């Protein structure tokens, strides 16, 4: 009697375990779940790629510093000035009435060609 009760309980537990396992696997294979898994993998890959790019940038800066030190280049060249002069001064206080910059090539007359 106890033997039959034991095997009946063991069989019922195995059935519940197998049913739970199958249901979990089926939920993992739904389109929504697969899309979420793919999105998570893409985000992880993006983070890894960002970390790699930052490591490469740090390595490049370090190597550039080493080469500059070895070649005796201690200063950085200055960037050239911008080519165009600003036509309108942009500031939050002058947003409704823009102030035109002196010596600007900007013309306020939009119909000058006509």
CSV table of N, CA, C and O in Angstrom, one decimal:
chain,number,residue,atom,x,y,z
A,1,UNK,N,0.8,-1.2,0.0
A,1,UNK,CA,0.0,0.0,0.0
A,1,UNK,C,0.9,1.3,0.0
A,1,UNK,O,0.6,2.2,-0.8
A,2,UNK,N,1.9,1.3,0.9
A,2,UNK,CA,2.7,2.4,0.9
A,2,UNK,C,3.6,2.6,-0.4
A,2,UNK,O,3.9,3.7,-0.8
A,3,UNK,N,3.9,1.4,-0.9
A,3,UNK,CA,4.7,1.4,-2.2
A,3,UNK,C,3.9,2.1,-3.3
A,3,UNK,O,4.4,2.9,-4.0
A,4,UNK,N,2.6,1.7,-3.4
A,4,UNK,CA,1.8,2.3,-4.4
A,4,UNK,C,1.6,3.8,-4.2
A,4,UNK,O,1.6,4.6,-5.1
A,5,UNK,N,1.4,4.2,-2.9
A,5,UNK,CA,1.2,5.6,-2.6
A,5,UNK,C,2.5,6.4,-3.0
A,5,UNK,O,2.4,7.5,-3.5
A,6,UNK,N,3.7,5.8,-2.7
A,6,UNK,CA,4.9,6.4,-3.0
A,6,UNK,C,5.1,6.7,-4.5
A,6,UNK,O,5.4,7.7,-4.9
A,7,UNK,N,4.8,5.6,-5.3
A,7,UNK,CA,5.0,5.7,-6.7
A,7,UNK,C,3.9,6.6,-7.3
A,7,UNK,O,4.2,7.3,-8.3
A,8,UNK,N,2.7,6.6,-6.8
A,8,UNK,CA,1.7,7.5,-7.2
A,8,UNK,C,2.1,9.0,-7.0
A,8,UNK,O,2.0,9.8,-7.9
A,9,UNK,N,2.6,9.3,-5.8
A,9,UNK,CA,3.1,10.6,-5.5
A,9,UNK,C,4.3,11.0,-6.3
A,9,UNK,O,4.3,12.2,-6.8
A,10,UNK,N,5.2,10.1,-6.5
A,10,UNK,CA,6.4,10.4,-7.4
A,10,UNK,C,5.9,10.7,-8.8
A,10,UNK,O,6.5,11.6,-9.5
A,11,UNK,N,5.0,9.9,-9.3
A,11,UNK,CA,4.5,10.1,-10.7
A,11,UNK,C,3.8,11.4,-10.8
A,11,UNK,O,3.9,12.2,-11.8
A,12,UNK,N,3.0,11.8,-9.8
A,12,UNK,CA,2.3,13.1,-9.9
A,12,UNK,C,3.2,14.2,-9.8
A,12,UNK,O,3.1,15.2,-10.5
A,13,UNK,N,4.3,14.1,-9.0
A,13,UNK,CA,5.3,15.2,-8.9
A,13,UNK,C,6.1,15.3,-10.2
A,13,UNK,O,6.3,16.4,-10.7
A,14,UNK,N,6.4,14.2,-10.8
A,14,UNK,CA,7.1,14.2,-12.1
A,14,UNK,C,6.2,14.8,-13.2
A,14,UNK,O,6.7,15.6,-14.0
A,15,UNK,N,4.9,14.5,-13.1
A,15,UNK,CA,4.0,15.1,-14.1
A,15,UNK,C,3.9,16.6,-13.9
A,15,UNK,O,3.9,17.4,-14.9
A,16,UNK,N,3.8,17.1,-12.7
A,16,UNK,CA,3.7,18.6,-12.4
A,16,UNK,C,5.0,19.2,-12.8
A,16,UNK,O,5.0,20.3,-13.5
A,17,UNK,N,6.1,18.6,-12.5
A,17,UNK,CA,7.4,19.2,-12.9
A,17,UNK,C,7.5,19.3,-14.4
A,17,UNK,O,8.0,20.3,-15.0
A,18,UNK,N,7.2,18.2,-15.1
A,18,UNK,CA,7.3,18.2,-16.6
A,18,UNK,C,6.3,19.2,-17.2
A,18,UNK,O,6.7,19.9,-18.2
A,19,UNK,N,5.1,19.3,-16.7
A,19,UNK,CA,4.1,20.3,-17.2
A,19,UNK,C,4.7,21.7,-17.0
A,19,UNK,O,4.6,22.5,-17.9
A,20,UNK,N,5.2,22.0,-15.8
A,20,UNK,CA,5.8,23.3,-15.6
A,20,UNK,C,6.9,23.6,-16.5
A,20,UNK,O,7.0,24.7,-17.1
A,21,UNK,N,7.8,22.7,-16.7
A,21,UNK,CA,8.9,22.8,-17.6
A,21,UNK,C,8.5,23.1,-19.0
A,21,UNK,O,9.0,24.0,-19.7
A,22,UNK,N,7.5,22.4,-19.5
A,22,UNK,CA,7.0,22.5,-20.9
A,22,UNK,C,6.3,23.9,-21.0
A,22,UNK,O,6.5,24.6,-22.0
A,23,UNK,N,5.5,24.3,-20.0
A,23,UNK,CA,4.8,25.6,-20.1
A,23,UNK,C,5.8,26.8,-20.1
A,23,UNK,O,5.7,27.8,-20.8
A,24,UNK,N,6.9,26.7,-19.3
A,24,UNK,CA,7.9,27.7,-19.4
A,24,UNK,C,8.6,27.8,-20.7
A,24,UNK,O,8.9,28.9,-21.2
A,25,UNK,N,8.9,26.7,-21.3
A,25,UNK,CA,9.5,26.6,-22.6
A,25,UNK,C,8.6,27.2,-23.7
A,25,UNK,O,9.0,28.0,-24.6
A,26,UNK,N,7.3,26.9,-23.6
A,26,UNK,CA,6.4,27.5,-24.6
A,26,UNK,C,6.2,29.0,-24.4
A,26,UNK,O,6.1,29.7,-25.4
A,27,UNK,N,6.3,29.5,-23.2
A,27,UNK,CA,6.2,30.9,-23.0
A,27,UNK,C,7.5,31.6,-23.5
A,27,UNK,O,7.4,32.7,-24.0
A,28,UNK,N,8.6,30.9,-23.5
A,28,UNK,CA,9.9,31.5,-24.0
A,28,UNK,C,9.8,31.5,-25.5
A,28,UNK,O,10.6,32.3,-26.2
A,29,UNK,N,9.0,30.7,-26.2
A,29,UNK,CA,9.0,30.6,-27.6
A,29,UNK,C,7.9,31.4,-28.3
A,29,UNK,O,7.7,31.4,-29.5
A,30,UNK,N,7.2,32.2,-27.5
A,30,UNK,CA,6.1,33.1,-28.0
A,30,UNK,C,6.8,34.2,-28.8
A,30,UNK,O,7.9,34.6,-28.5
A,31,UNK,N,6.1,34.8,-29.8
A,31,UNK,CA,6.8,35.9,-30.6
A,31,UNK,C,7.2,37.1,-29.7
A,31,UNK,O,8.2,37.7,-29.9
A,32,UNK,N,6.3,37.5,-28.7
A,32,UNK,CA,6.7,38.6,-27.8
A,32,UNK,C,7.9,38.3,-27.0
A,32,UNK,O,8.8,39.2,-26.9
A,33,UNK,N,8.0,37.1,-26.5
A,33,UNK,CA,9.2,36.7,-25.7
A,33,UNK,C,10.5,36.7,-26.6
A,33,UNK,O,11.5,37.1,-26.2
A,34,UNK,N,10.3,36.1,-27.8
A,34,UNK,CA,11.5,36.1,-28.7
A,34,UNK,C,11.9,37.5,-29.1
A,34,UNK,O,13.1,37.8,-29.2
A,35,UNK,N,11.0,38.4,-29.3
A,35,UNK,CA,11.3,39.8,-29.6
A,35,UNK,C,12.0,40.5,-28.5
A,35,UNK,O,13.0,41.2,-28.6
A,36,UNK,N,11.5,40.2,-27.3
A,36,UNK,CA,12.2,40.8,-26.1
A,36,UNK,C,13.6,40.3,-25.9
A,36,UNK,O,14.5,41.0,-25.6
A,37,UNK,N,13.8,39.0,-26.1
A,37,UNK,CA,15.1,38.4,-26.0
A,37,UNK,C,16.0,39.0,-27.0
A,37,UNK,O,17.2,39.3,-26.7
A,38,UNK,N,15.6,39.2,-28.3
A,38,UNK,CA,16.4,39.8,-29.3
A,38,UNK,C,16.8,41.2,-29.0
A,38,UNK,O,17.9,41.6,-29.2
A,39,UNK,N,15.8,41.9,-28.4
A,39,UNK,CA,16.1,43.3,-28.1
A,39,UNK,C,17.1,43.4,-26.9
A,39,UNK,O,18.0,44.2,-27.0
A,40,UNK,N,17.0,42.5,-26.0
A,40,UNK,CA,18.0,42.5,-24.9
A,40,UNK,C,19.4,42.1,-25.4
A,40,UNK,O,20.4,42.7,-25.0
A,41,UNK,N,19.4,41.2,-26.3
A,41,UNK,CA,20.7,40.8,-26.9
A,41,UNK,C,21.3,42.0,-27.7
A,41,UNK,O,22.5,42.2,-27.6
A,42,UNK,N,20.5,42.7,-28.4
A,42,UNK,CA,21.0,43.9,-29.2
A,42,UNK,C,21.5,45.0,-28.2
A,42,UNK,O,22.5,45.6,-28.5
A,43,UNK,N,20.8,45.2,-27.1
A,43,UNK,CA,21.2,46.2,-26.2
A,43,UNK,C,22.6,45.8,-25.6
A,43,UNK,O,23.5,46.6,-25.4
A,44,UNK,N,22.7,44.5,-25.2
A,44,UNK,CA,24.0,44.0,-24.7
A,44,UNK,C,25.1,44.2,-25.7
A,44,UNK,O,26.2,44.6,-25.3
A,45,UNK,N,24.8,43.9,-26.9
A,45,UNK,CA,25.8,44.0,-28.0
A,45,UNK,C,26.2,45.5,-28.1
A,45,UNK,O,27.4,45.8,-28.3
A,46,UNK,N,25.2,46.4,-28.0
A,46,UNK,CA,25.5,47.8,-28.1
A,46,UNK,C,26.4,48.3,-27.0
A,46,UNK,O,27.3,49.1,-27.2
A,47,UNK,N,26.1,47.8,-25.8
A,47,UNK,CA,27.0,48.2,-24.6
A,47,UNK,C,28.4,47.6,-24.8
A,47,UNK,O,29.4,48.3,-24.5
A,48,UNK,N,28.5,46.4,-25.3
A,48,UNK,CA,29.8,45.9,-25.5
A,48,UNK,C,30.6,46.7,-26.6
A,48,UNK,O,31.8,46.9,-26.4
A,49,UNK,N,29.9,47.0,-27.6
A,49,UNK,CA,30.5,47.8,-28.7
A,49,UNK,C,30.9,49.2,-28.2
A,49,UNK,O,32.0,49.7,-28.5
A,50,UNK,N,30.1,49.8,-27.4
A,50,UNK,CA,30.4,51.1,-26.8
A,50,UNK,C,31.7,51.0,-25.9
A,50,UNK,O,32.6,51.8,-26.0
A,51,UNK,N,31.7,50.0,-25.1
A,51,UNK,CA,32.9,49.7,-24.2
A,51,UNK,C,34.1,49.5,-25.0
A,51,UNK,O,35.2,50.0,-24.7
A,52,UNK,N,34.0,48.8,-26.1
A,52,UNK,CA,35.2,48.5,-27.0
A,52,UNK,C,35.6,49.8,-27.6
A,52,UNK,O,36.8,50.1,-27.7
A,53,UNK,N,34.7,50.6,-28.1
A,53,UNK,CA,35.1,51.9,-28.7
A,53,UNK,C,35.7,52.8,-27.7
A,53,UNK,O,36.7,53.5,-28.1
A,54,UNK,N,35.3,52.9,-26.5
A,54,UNK,CA,35.9,53.7,-25.4
A,54,UNK,C,37.3,53.2,-25.1
A,54,UNK,O,38.2,54.0,-24.9
A,55,UNK,N,37.5,51.9,-25.1
A,55,UNK,CA,38.8,51.3,-24.9
A,55,UNK,C,39.8,51.7,-26.0
A,55,UNK,O,40.9,52.0,-25.8
A,56,UNK,N,39.3,51.6,-27.2
A,56,UNK,CA,40.1,51.9,-28.4
A,56,UNK,C,40.5,53.4,-28.3
A,56,UNK,O,41.6,53.8,-28.6
A,57,UNK,N,39.5,54.3,-28.0
A,57,UNK,CA,39.8,55.7,-27.9
A,57,UNK,C,40.8,56.0,-26.8
A,57,UNK,O,41.7,56.8,-27.1
A,58,UNK,N,40.7,55.3,-25.7
A,58,UNK,CA,41.7,55.5,-24.6
A,58,UNK,C,43.1,55.1,-25.1
A,58,UNK,O,44.1,55.7,-24.8
A,59,UNK,N,43.1,53.9,-25.7
A,59,UNK,CA,44.4,53.4,-26.2
A,59,UNK,C,45.0,54.3,-27.3
A,59,UNK,O,46.2,54.5,-27.3
A,60,UNK,N,44.1,54.9,-28.1
A,60,UNK,CA,44.6,55.8,-29.2
A,60,UNK,C,45.2,57.1,-28.5
A,60,UNK,O,46.3,57.6,-28.9
A,61,UNK,N,44.5,57.6,-27.5
A,61,UNK,CA,45.0,58.8,-26.8
A,61,UNK,C,46.3,58.5,-26.1
A,61,UNK,O,47.2,59.4,-26.2
A,62,UNK,N,46.4,57.4,-25.5
A,62,UNK,CA,47.6,57.0,-24.8
A,62,UNK,C,48.8,56.9,-25.8
A,62,UNK,O,49.9,57.4,-25.5
A,63,UNK,N,48.5,56.2,-26.9
A,63,UNK,CA,49.6,56.0,-27.9
A,63,UNK,C,50.0,57.3,-28.5
A,63,UNK,O,51.2,57.5,-28.8
A,64,UNK,N,49.0,58.2,-28.8
A,64,UNK,CA,49.3,59.5,-29.3
A,64,UNK,C,50.2,60.3,-28.4
A,64,UNK,O,51.1,61.0,-28.8
A,65,UNK,N,49.9,60.2,-27.1
A,65,UNK,CA,50.7,60.9,-26.1
A,65,UNK,C,52.1,60.3,-26.1
A,65,UNK,O,53.1,61.1,-26.0
A,66,UNK,N,52.2,59.0,-26.2
A,66,UNK,CA,53.6,58.4,-26.2
A,66,UNK,C,54.4,58.8,-27.4
A,66,UNK,O,55.6,59.2,-27.3
A,67,UNK,N,53.7,58.8,-28.6
A,67,UNK,CA,54.4,59.3,-29.8
A,67,UNK,C,54.8,60.7,-29.7
A,67,UNK,O,55.9,61.1,-30.2
A,68,UNK,N,53.9,61.6,-29.2
A,68,UNK,CA,54.2,63.0,-29.1
A,68,UNK,C,55.3,63.2,-28.1
A,68,UNK,O,56.2,64.1,-28.4
A,69,UNK,N,55.4,62.5,-27.1
A,69,UNK,CA,56.5,62.6,-26.1
A,69,UNK,C,57.8,62.1,-26.8
A,69,UNK,O,58.9,62.8,-26.6
A,70,UNK,N,57.7,61.0,-27.5
A,70,UNK,CA,58.9,60.5,-28.2
A,70,UNK,C,59.4,61.4,-29.3
A,70,UNK,O,60.7,61.6,-29.5
A,71,UNK,N,58.5,62.1,-30.0
A,71,UNK,CA,58.9,63.0,-31.0
A,71,UNK,C,59.1,64.5,-30.6
A,71,UNK,O,59.5,65.3,-31.4
A,72,UNK,N,58.9,64.7,-29.3
A,72,UNK,CA,59.1,66.1,-28.8
A,72,UNK,C,57.9,67.0,-29.2
A,72,UNK,O,58.2,68.2,-29.2
A,73,UNK,N,56.8,66.5,-29.4
A,73,UNK,CA,55.6,67.4,-29.7
A,73,UNK,C,54.8,67.6,-28.5
A,73,UNK,O,53.9,66.7,-28.2
A,74,UNK,N,55.0,68.6,-27.8
A,74,UNK,CA,54.3,68.8,-26.5
A,74,UNK,C,53.1,69.7,-26.6
A,74,UNK,O,52.2,69.7,-25.8
A,75,UNK,N,53.0,70.4,-27.7
A,75,UNK,CA,51.8,71.3,-27.8
A,75,UNK,C,50.8,70.8,-28.9
A,75,UNK,O,51.2,70.1,-29.8
A,76,UNK,N,49.6,71.2,-28.7
A,76,UNK,CA,48.6,70.8,-29.7
A,76,UNK,C,48.3,72.0,-30.6
A,76,UNK,O,48.3,73.1,-30.1
A,77,UNK,N,48.1,71.7,-31.9
A,77,UNK,CA,47.9,72.8,-32.8
A,77,UNK,C,46.5,73.4,-32.5
A,77,UNK,O,45.5,72.7,-32.1
A,78,UNK,N,46.4,74.7,-32.7
A,78,UNK,CA,45.1,75.4,-32.5
A,78,UNK,C,44.2,75.2,-33.7
A,78,UNK,O,44.7,75.2,-34.8
A,79,UNK,N,42.9,75.1,-33.5
A,79,UNK,CA,42.0,75.0,-34.6
A,79,UNK,C,41.8,76.3,-35.3
A,79,UNK,O,41.9,77.4,-34.6
A,80,UNK,N,41.6,76.3,-36.6
A,80,UNK,CA,41.4,77.5,-37.3
A,80,UNK,C,40.0,78.2,-36.9
A,80,UNK,O,39.1,77.5,-36.4
A,81,UNK,N,39.9,79.5,-37.1
A,81,UNK,CA,38.7,80.2,-36.7
A,81,UNK,C,37.6,79.8,-37.7
A,81,UNK,O,37.8,79.3,-38.8
A,82,UNK,N,36.3,79.9,-37.3
A,82,UNK,CA,35.2,79.5,-38.1
A,82,UNK,C,35.2,80.4,-39.4
A,82,UNK,O,35.6,81.6,-39.4
A,83,UNK,N,34.8,79.8,-40.5
A,83,UNK,CA,34.8,80.5,-41.8
A,83,UNK,C,33.7,81.6,-41.9
A,83,UNK,O,33.9,82.5,-42.5
A,84,UNK,N,32.6,81.3,-41.3
A,84,UNK,CA,31.4,82.2,-41.5
A,84,UNK,C,31.2,83.0,-40.2
A,84,UNK,O,31.4,82.6,-39.1
A,85,UNK,N,30.8,84.2,-40.4
A,85,UNK,CA,30.4,85.1,-39.3
A,85,UNK,C,28.9,84.9,-39.0
A,85,UNK,O,28.1,84.7,-39.9
A,86,UNK,N,28.6,84.9,-37.7
A,86,UNK,CA,27.2,84.7,-37.3
A,86,UNK,C,26.4,85.9,-37.8
A,86,UNK,O,26.8,87.0,-37.6
A,87,UNK,N,25.3,85.6,-38.4
A,87,UNK,CA,24.4,86.7,-38.9
A,87,UNK,C,23.5,87.2,-37.8
A,87,UNK,O,23.2,88.4,-37.8
A,88,UNK,N,22.9,86.3,-37.0
A,88,UNK,CA,22.0,86.8,-36.0
A,88,UNK,C,22.4,86.3,-34.7
A,88,UNK,O,22.9,85.2,-34.5
A,89,UNK,N,22.4,87.2,-33.7
A,89,UNK,CA,22.8,86.8,-32.4
A,89,UNK,C,21.6,86.0,-31.7
A,89,UNK,O,20.5,86.5,-31.6
A,90,UNK,N,21.9,84.8,-31.3
A,90,UNK,CA,20.9,84.0,-30.7
A,90,UNK,C,21.0,84.0,-29.2
A,90,UNK,O,22.1,83.6,-28.7
A,91,UNK,N,20.0,84.5,-28.6
A,91,UNK,CA,20.0,84.5,-27.1
A,91,UNK,C,18.6,84.4,-26.7
A,91,UNK,O,17.7,84.8,-27.4
A,92,UNK,N,18.3,83.8,-25.6
A,92,UNK,CA,16.9,83.6,-25.1
A,92,UNK,C,16.2,85.0,-24.9
A,92,UNK,O,15.0,85.0,-25.1
A,93,UNK,N,16.9,86.0,-24.6
A,93,UNK,CA,16.2,87.3,-24.3
A,93,UNK,C,15.8,88.0,-25.7
A,93,UNK,O,14.9,88.8,-25.7
A,94,UNK,N,16.5,87.7,-26.7
A,94,UNK,CA,16.3,88.3,-28.0
A,94,UNK,C,15.6,87.4,-29.0
A,94,UNK,O,15.7,87.5,-30.2
A,95,UNK,N,14.9,86.4,-28.5
A,95,UNK,CA,14.3,85.4,-29.4
A,95,UNK,C,13.2,86.0,-30.3
A,95,UNK,O,13.0,85.6,-31.4
A,96,UNK,N,12.4,87.0,-29.8
A,96,UNK,CA,11.4,87.6,-30.6
A,96,UNK,C,11.9,88.7,-31.5
A,96,UNK,O,11.4,88.9,-32.6
A,97,UNK,N,12.9,89.4,-31.0
A,97,UNK,CA,13.5,90.5,-31.8
A,97,UNK,C,15.0,90.2,-32.0
A,97,UNK,O,15.8,90.7,-31.1
A,98,UNK,N,15.4,89.5,-33.0
A,98,UNK,CA,16.8,89.2,-33.1
A,98,UNK,C,17.7,90.4,-33.4
A,98,UNK,O,17.2,91.4,-34.1
A,99,UNK,N,18.9,90.4,-32.9
A,99,UNK,CA,19.8,91.5,-33.1
A,99,UNK,C,20.8,91.1,-34.2
A,99,UNK,O,21.3,90.0,-34.1
A,100,UNK,N,20.9,91.9,-35.2
A,100,UNK,CA,21.8,91.6,-36.3
A,100,UNK,C,23.2,92.0,-35.9
A,100,UNK,O,23.5,93.0,-35.3
A,101,UNK,N,24.2,91.1,-36.3
A,101,UNK,CA,25.6,91.3,-35.9
A,101,UNK,C,26.2,92.3,-36.9
A,101,UNK,O,25.9,92.3,-38.1
A,102,UNK,N,27.0,93.2,-36.4
A,102,UNK,CA,27.7,94.1,-37.3
A,102,UNK,C,28.6,93.4,-38.3
A,102,UNK,O,29.2,92.4,-38.0
A,103,UNK,N,28.9,94.0,-39.4
A,103,UNK,CA,29.7,93.5,-40.5
A,103,UNK,C,29.3,92.1,-40.9
A,103,UNK,O,30.1,91.3,-41.3
A,104,UNK,N,28.0,91.9,-41.0
A,104,UNK,CA,27.5,90.6,-41.4
A,104,UNK,C,27.1,90.7,-42.9
A,104,UNK,O,26.7,91.8,-43.4
A,105,UNK,N,27.3,89.6,-43.6
A,105,UNK,CA,26.9,89.6,-45.0
A,105,UNK,C,25.4,89.2,-45.1
A,105,UNK,O,24.9,89.1,-46.3
A,106,UNK,N,24.8,89.0,-44.0
A,106,UNK,CA,23.4,88.6,-44.0
A,106,UNK,C,22.5,89.8,-44.4
A,106,UNK,O,22.7,90.9,-43.9
A,107,UNK,N,21.6,89.6,-45.3
A,107,UNK,CA,20.7,90.7,-45.7
A,107,UNK,C,19.3,90.4,-45.1
A,107,UNK,O,18.8,89.3,-45.2
A,108,UNK,N,18.7,91.4,-44.5
A,108,UNK,CA,17.4,91.2,-43.9
A,108,UNK,C,16.3,91.3,-45.0
A,108,UNK,O,15.2,90.9,-44.8
A,109,UNK,N,16.6,91.8,-46.2
A,109,UNK,CA,15.7,91.9,-47.3
A,109,UNK,C,15.7,90.6,-48.1
A,109,UNK,O,16.6,90.4,-48.8
A,110,UNK,N,14.7,89.8,-47.9
A,110,UNK,CA,14.6,88.6,-48.6
A,110,UNK,C,14.2,88.7,-50.0
A,110,UNK,O,14.3,87.7,-50.8
A,111,UNK,N,13.7,89.8,-50.5
A,111,UNK,CA,13.3,90.0,-51.8
A,111,UNK,C,14.3,90.9,-52.7
A,111,UNK,O,13.9,91.5,-53.6
A,112,UNK,N,15.5,90.9,-52.3
A,112,UNK,CA,16.5,91.8,-52.9
A,112,UNK,C,16.8,91.3,-54.4
A,112,UNK,O,17.2,92.1,-55.2
A,113,UNK,N,16.6,90.1,-54.7
A,113,UNK,CA,16.8,89.6,-56.0
A,113,UNK,C,15.7,89.9,-57.0
A,113,UNK,O,15.8,89.7,-58.2
A,114,UNK,N,14.6,90.3,-56.5
A,114,UNK,CA,13.4,90.5,-57.4
A,114,UNK,C,13.2,92.0,-57.7
A,114,UNK,O,13.4,92.9,-57.0
